[in-house]
Amino acid sequence: MTAIPQGRIRRAALASALCALAVTGTGLTACSAGDPDAGTNGVGKLPAAQIQSRTRAAADSADTVHLSGNVVSNGRTYALDMRLKPDGGSGSVTSQGVTFGLLRIGAQLYLKADAEFWDHADGKGTGTGAADKLDGKYVKVPQGDPSYKRFSGFTDKNVLLDGLLTLHGSLATDGHHEQSGIRTIRITGDKGSGGTLDVSLEGRPYPVRLVRAGGAGTLSFTDWGKDFPLAEPEKGETVDYGRQLPTS
């Protein structure tokens, strides 16, 4: 029986130890670089339709998410930076160079913006009157106001994700990728023309990055399941404008 050199044994032991350390520390390892799904949650091996089903289930089950990016709707581009919960959300929206804040707790929606926003909204262009009174305040948006339906969807986790996490056309996988340091499997609709969605291969198969069909925006999803505070603004910061806000 041929003896195995001690140096080779030591090298093999060291390589095994390094592989174990890599798996334990990060869930990733170059030792299995030949298998892109090694150390992952396994969804990368599934057909595209099953991956989409798994990622939708993961997104629906998470209490919170941080959503950021651009959405094109009705000819307008909205830059979103929103944190969402089942019962509300908060964050900012930028459209046509104007940024405003949104806060919804239950059914109550608040809109916070500067005087320039309100001055543009009331169409007078004077920079006085109502615009100055509303400057920097949380303005209660009446549920019957057109702005309520228009903006509340940006604060509704279920409505927003239902409308966004949809790929159009025939589904297919498009290889393994990496988004913000997270390994992903990408699925596409109609070879990309119907949108693309990167799904996390680490932990739960949450959506990570969405490119919407037809150039309708790109969104990133982070902080799934991470709680954040959501509280009513102070009375001194709140204005009840009345039955209808200025038209924007």
CSV table of C-alpha atoms in Angstrom, one decimal:
chain,number,residue,atom,x,y,z
A,1,MET,CA,0.0,0.0,0.0
A,2,THR,CA,1.5,3.3,-1.1
A,3,ALA,CA,1.8,5.9,1.7
A,4,ILE,CA,0.2,9.3,1.1
A,5,PRO,CA,2.7,12.1,1.7
A,6,GLN,CA,2.0,14.1,4.8
A,7,GLY,CA,2.2,17.4,3.0
A,8,ARG,CA,-0.7,16.4,0.7
A,9,ILE,CA,-2.7,15.3,3.7
A,10,ARG,CA,-2.1,18.7,5.4
A,11,ARG,CA,-3.0,20.6,2.2
A,12,ALA,CA,-6.3,18.6,1.8
A,13,ALA,CA,-7.2,19.2,5.5
A,14,LEU,CA,-6.5,22.9,5.1
A,15,ALA,CA,-8.7,23.2,2.0
A,16,SER,CA,-11.5,21.4,3.7
A,17,ALA,CA,-11.3,23.7,6.7
A,18,LEU,CA,-11.4,26.8,4.5
A,19,CYS,CA,-14.4,25.5,2.7
A,20,ALA,CA,-16.2,24.8,5.9
A,21,LEU,CA,-15.4,28.3,7.2
A,22,ALA,CA,-16.7,29.9,4.0
A,23,VAL,CA,-20.0,28.0,4.2
A,24,THR,CA,-20.4,28.7,7.9
A,25,GLY,CA,-19.6,32.4,7.6
A,26,THR,CA,-21.5,33.4,4.5
A,27,GLY,CA,-23.4,30.5,3.1
A,28,LEU,CA,-21.2,30.8,-0.1
A,29,THR,CA,-18.1,29.0,-1.0
A,30,ALA,CA,-15.7,29.0,-3.9
A,31,CYS,CA,-15.1,25.3,-3.2
A,32,SER,CA,-18.3,24.4,-5.0
A,33,ALA,CA,-17.9,27.1,-7.7
A,34,GLY,CA,-18.9,24.5,-10.3
A,35,ASP,CA,-22.5,24.5,-8.8
A,36,PRO,CA,-24.0,28.0,-8.8
A,37,ASP,CA,-26.8,26.8,-6.5
A,38,ALA,CA,-24.4,25.3,-3.8
A,39,GLY,CA,-25.1,26.9,-0.4
A,40,THR,CA,-28.3,28.6,-1.7
A,41,ASN,CA,-32.0,28.3,-0.8
A,42,GLY,CA,-32.4,26.0,-3.9
A,43,VAL,CA,-34.9,28.0,-5.9
A,44,GLY,CA,-32.4,28.5,-8.7
A,45,LYS,CA,-33.0,24.9,-9.7
A,46,LEU,CA,-36.7,25.4,-10.1
A,47,PRO,CA,-38.7,26.3,-13.3
A,48,ALA,CA,-39.4,30.0,-13.7
A,49,ALA,CA,-43.1,29.7,-12.9
A,50,GLN,CA,-42.3,28.0,-9.5
A,51,ILE,CA,-39.7,30.6,-8.7
A,52,GLN,CA,-42.2,33.3,-9.3
A,53,SER,CA,-44.7,31.5,-7.1
A,54,ARG,CA,-42.1,31.1,-4.3
A,55,THR,CA,-41.0,34.8,-4.4
A,56,ARG,CA,-44.6,36.0,-4.4
A,57,ALA,CA,-45.4,33.9,-1.4
A,58,ALA,CA,-42.2,35.1,0.4
A,59,ALA,CA,-43.1,38.8,-0.4
A,60,ASP,CA,-46.7,38.3,0.8
A,61,SER,CA,-45.6,36.7,4.1
A,62,ALA,CA,-43.2,39.5,5.0
A,63,ASP,CA,-44.6,42.2,7.2
A,64,THR,CA,-42.4,44.9,5.9
A,65,VAL,CA,-40.3,46.0,2.9
A,66,HIS,CA,-38.2,48.9,1.8
A,67,LEU,CA,-39.0,49.7,-1.9
A,68,SER,CA,-37.0,52.3,-3.9
A,69,GLY,CA,-36.6,53.2,-7.6
A,70,ASN,CA,-38.7,54.6,-10.4
A,71,VAL,CA,-42.2,53.8,-11.6
A,72,VAL,CA,-43.8,55.1,-14.8
A,73,SER,CA,-47.6,55.5,-14.5
A,74,ASN,CA,-50.0,57.4,-16.7
A,75,GLY,CA,-47.1,59.1,-18.5
A,76,ARG,CA,-45.5,60.3,-15.3
A,77,THR,CA,-42.3,59.1,-13.7
A,78,TYR,CA,-42.3,58.7,-9.9
A,79,ALA,CA,-39.2,58.1,-7.9
A,80,LEU,CA,-40.2,56.2,-4.9
A,81,ASP,CA,-38.4,55.6,-1.5
A,82,MET,CA,-41.0,53.9,0.6
A,83,ARG,CA,-41.1,51.7,3.7
A,84,LEU,CA,-44.3,49.6,3.8
A,85,LYS,CA,-46.3,47.6,6.3
A,86,PRO,CA,-49.7,45.9,6.0
A,87,ASP,CA,-51.4,48.8,7.8
A,88,GLY,CA,-49.5,51.7,6.3
A,89,GLY,CA,-46.3,53.1,5.1
A,90,SER,CA,-44.1,56.2,4.9
A,91,GLY,CA,-41.5,57.7,2.6
A,92,SER,CA,-41.0,60.1,-0.2
A,93,VAL,CA,-42.1,60.5,-3.8
A,94,THR,CA,-40.5,62.7,-6.5
A,95,SER,CA,-42.4,63.6,-9.7
A,96,GLN,CA,-41.6,66.3,-12.2
A,97,GLY,CA,-38.8,67.6,-10.0
A,98,VAL,CA,-41.0,68.0,-7.0
A,99,THR,CA,-40.6,65.8,-3.9
A,100,PHE,CA,-43.2,65.2,-1.3
A,101,GLY,CA,-43.6,62.9,1.7
A,102,LEU,CA,-46.4,60.4,2.3
A,103,LEU,CA,-47.5,58.8,5.5
A,104,ARG,CA,-50.4,56.4,5.9
A,105,ILE,CA,-51.6,54.9,9.2
A,106,GLY,CA,-54.7,52.7,8.7
A,107,ALA,CA,-57.1,54.7,6.5
A,108,GLN,CA,-55.6,58.1,7.3
A,109,LEU,CA,-53.2,59.4,4.6
A,110,TYR,CA,-51.0,62.5,5.1
A,111,LEU,CA,-49.1,64.4,2.5
A,112,LYS,CA,-46.1,66.6,3.5
A,113,ALA,CA,-44.6,69.1,1.1
A,114,ASP,CA,-43.1,72.6,0.9
A,115,ALA,CA,-44.8,75.8,-0.2
A,116,GLU,CA,-43.6,75.4,-3.8
A,117,PHE,CA,-45.5,72.1,-4.1
A,118,TRP,CA,-48.7,73.6,-2.8
A,119,ASP,CA,-48.3,76.8,-4.7
A,120,HIS,CA,-48.0,74.7,-7.9
A,121,ALA,CA,-51.0,72.6,-6.8
A,122,ASP,CA,-53.4,75.4,-6.3
A,123,GLY,CA,-52.5,76.9,-9.7
A,124,LYS,CA,-52.1,80.4,-8.5
A,125,GLY,CA,-48.4,80.7,-8.5
A,126,THR,CA,-48.4,83.4,-5.8
A,127,GLY,CA,-46.4,81.6,-3.1
A,128,THR,CA,-48.8,83.0,-0.5
A,129,GLY,CA,-52.1,82.0,1.2
A,130,ALA,CA,-52.8,78.3,1.5
A,131,ALA,CA,-49.3,77.3,0.2
A,132,ASP,CA,-47.5,79.1,3.1
A,133,LYS,CA,-49.9,77.6,5.7
A,134,LEU,CA,-49.3,74.1,4.4
A,135,ASP,CA,-45.5,74.4,4.0
A,136,GLY,CA,-43.8,71.6,5.8
A,137,LYS,CA,-47.0,70.3,7.5
A,138,TYR,CA,-48.6,66.9,7.4
A,139,VAL,CA,-51.8,67.6,5.5
A,140,LYS,CA,-54.7,65.2,6.0
A,141,VAL,CA,-55.9,63.9,2.7
A,142,PRO,CA,-59.7,63.4,2.7
A,143,GLN,CA,-60.6,59.9,1.4
A,144,GLY,CA,-63.0,61.5,-1.1
A,145,ASP,CA,-60.2,63.6,-2.6
A,146,PRO,CA,-58.8,62.5,-6.0
A,147,SER,CA,-55.3,62.8,-4.4
A,148,TYR,CA,-56.2,60.0,-1.9
A,149,LYS,CA,-56.7,57.4,-4.5
A,150,ARG,CA,-53.7,58.6,-6.5
A,151,PHE,CA,-51.2,58.6,-3.7
A,152,SER,CA,-52.5,56.0,-1.2
A,153,GLY,CA,-51.4,53.2,-3.5
A,154,PHE,CA,-47.8,54.2,-3.0
A,155,THR,CA,-48.2,53.4,0.8
A,156,ASP,CA,-50.1,50.1,0.4
A,157,LYS,CA,-47.8,47.1,0.5
A,158,ASN,CA,-50.3,44.6,-1.0
A,159,VAL,CA,-51.6,46.9,-3.7
A,160,LEU,CA,-48.2,48.1,-4.7
A,161,LEU,CA,-46.6,44.6,-4.9
A,162,ASP,CA,-49.6,43.0,-6.6
A,163,GLY,CA,-49.3,45.6,-9.3
A,164,LEU,CA,-45.5,45.4,-9.6
A,165,LEU,CA,-44.4,41.8,-9.1
A,166,THR,CA,-45.9,40.7,-12.4
A,167,LEU,CA,-43.9,39.6,-15.5
A,168,HIS,CA,-45.7,39.5,-18.8
A,169,GLY,CA,-45.6,36.8,-21.4
A,170,SER,CA,-43.8,33.4,-21.3
A,171,LEU,CA,-41.6,32.9,-18.2
A,172,ALA,CA,-38.1,31.7,-18.3
A,173,THR,CA,-34.9,31.7,-16.2
A,174,ASP,CA,-32.0,33.9,-17.3
A,175,GLY,CA,-29.1,32.7,-15.2
A,176,HIS,CA,-27.5,33.5,-11.9
A,177,HIS,CA,-26.6,37.1,-11.1
A,178,GLU,CA,-25.7,39.3,-8.1
A,179,GLN,CA,-27.5,42.4,-6.9
A,180,SER,CA,-26.0,44.5,-4.1
A,181,GLY,CA,-23.9,41.6,-2.9
A,182,ILE,CA,-26.8,39.2,-2.9
A,183,ARG,CA,-26.7,36.1,-5.2
A,184,THR,CA,-29.9,35.9,-7.3
A,185,ILE,CA,-31.6,33.9,-10.0
A,186,ARG,CA,-33.2,36.0,-12.7
A,187,ILE,CA,-36.6,35.2,-14.3
A,188,THR,CA,-37.9,37.0,-17.4
A,189,GLY,CA,-41.1,37.5,-19.2
A,190,ASP,CA,-40.9,37.1,-23.0
A,191,LYS,CA,-37.1,37.0,-22.9
A,192,GLY,CA,-37.0,40.3,-21.0
A,193,SER,CA,-39.5,42.4,-23.0
A,194,GLY,CA,-42.1,41.5,-20.4
A,195,GLY,CA,-39.9,42.5,-17.5
A,196,THR,CA,-37.2,40.8,-15.4
A,197,LEU,CA,-37.1,39.9,-11.7
A,198,ASP,CA,-34.1,39.0,-9.6
A,199,VAL,CA,-34.9,36.6,-6.8
A,200,SER,CA,-32.7,36.1,-3.8
A,201,LEU,CA,-30.8,32.8,-3.5
A,202,GLU,CA,-29.9,33.6,0.1
A,203,GLY,CA,-32.4,33.0,2.9
A,204,ARG,CA,-36.0,33.3,1.8
A,205,PRO,CA,-36.5,33.9,-2.0
A,206,TYR,CA,-37.5,37.5,-1.7
A,207,PRO,CA,-37.7,39.8,-4.7
A,208,VAL,CA,-34.5,41.8,-5.0
A,209,ARG,CA,-34.7,43.8,-8.2
A,210,LEU,CA,-37.4,44.3,-10.8
A,211,VAL,CA,-37.2,45.8,-14.2
A,212,ARG,CA,-40.7,46.5,-15.4
A,213,ALA,CA,-41.9,45.8,-19.0
A,214,GLY,CA,-41.8,48.5,-21.5
A,215,GLY,CA,-39.4,50.7,-19.7
A,216,ALA,CA,-41.9,51.4,-17.0
A,217,GLY,CA,-39.3,51.6,-14.2
A,218,THR,CA,-36.8,49.7,-12.1
A,219,LEU,CA,-37.2,49.0,-8.4
A,220,SER,CA,-35.1,47.5,-5.7
A,221,PHE,CA,-36.5,45.6,-2.6
A,222,THR,CA,-34.6,45.5,0.7
A,223,ASP,CA,-35.2,45.1,4.4
A,224,TRP,CA,-37.8,42.4,4.1
A,225,GLY,CA,-39.3,41.7,7.5
A,226,LYS,CA,-37.3,44.5,9.3
A,227,ASP,CA,-39.7,46.5,11.5
A,228,PHE,CA,-39.7,50.3,11.4
A,229,PRO,CA,-41.6,52.9,13.5
A,230,LEU,CA,-44.9,54.3,12.1
A,231,ALA,CA,-46.6,56.9,14.2
A,232,GLU,CA,-49.2,59.7,13.9
A,233,PRO,CA,-47.5,63.1,13.5
A,234,GLU,CA,-47.7,65.6,16.3
A,235,LYS,CA,-50.8,67.9,16.3
A,236,GLY,CA,-48.7,70.9,15.8
A,237,GLU,CA,-47.3,69.4,12.6
A,238,THR,CA,-50.8,68.5,11.2
A,239,VAL,CA,-53.2,70.5,9.1
A,240,ASP,CA,-56.8,69.5,8.2
A,241,TYR,CA,-57.3,71.3,4.9
A,242,GLY,CA,-60.9,70.3,4.5
A,243,ARG,CA,-62.9,68.2,2.1
A,244,GLN,CA,-60.6,68.7,-0.9
A,245,LEU,CA,-57.0,69.6,-1.4
A,246,PRO,CA,-55.7,71.9,-4.1
A,247,THR,CA,-55.6,70.2,-7.4
A,248,SER,CA,-52.2,69.0,-8.5
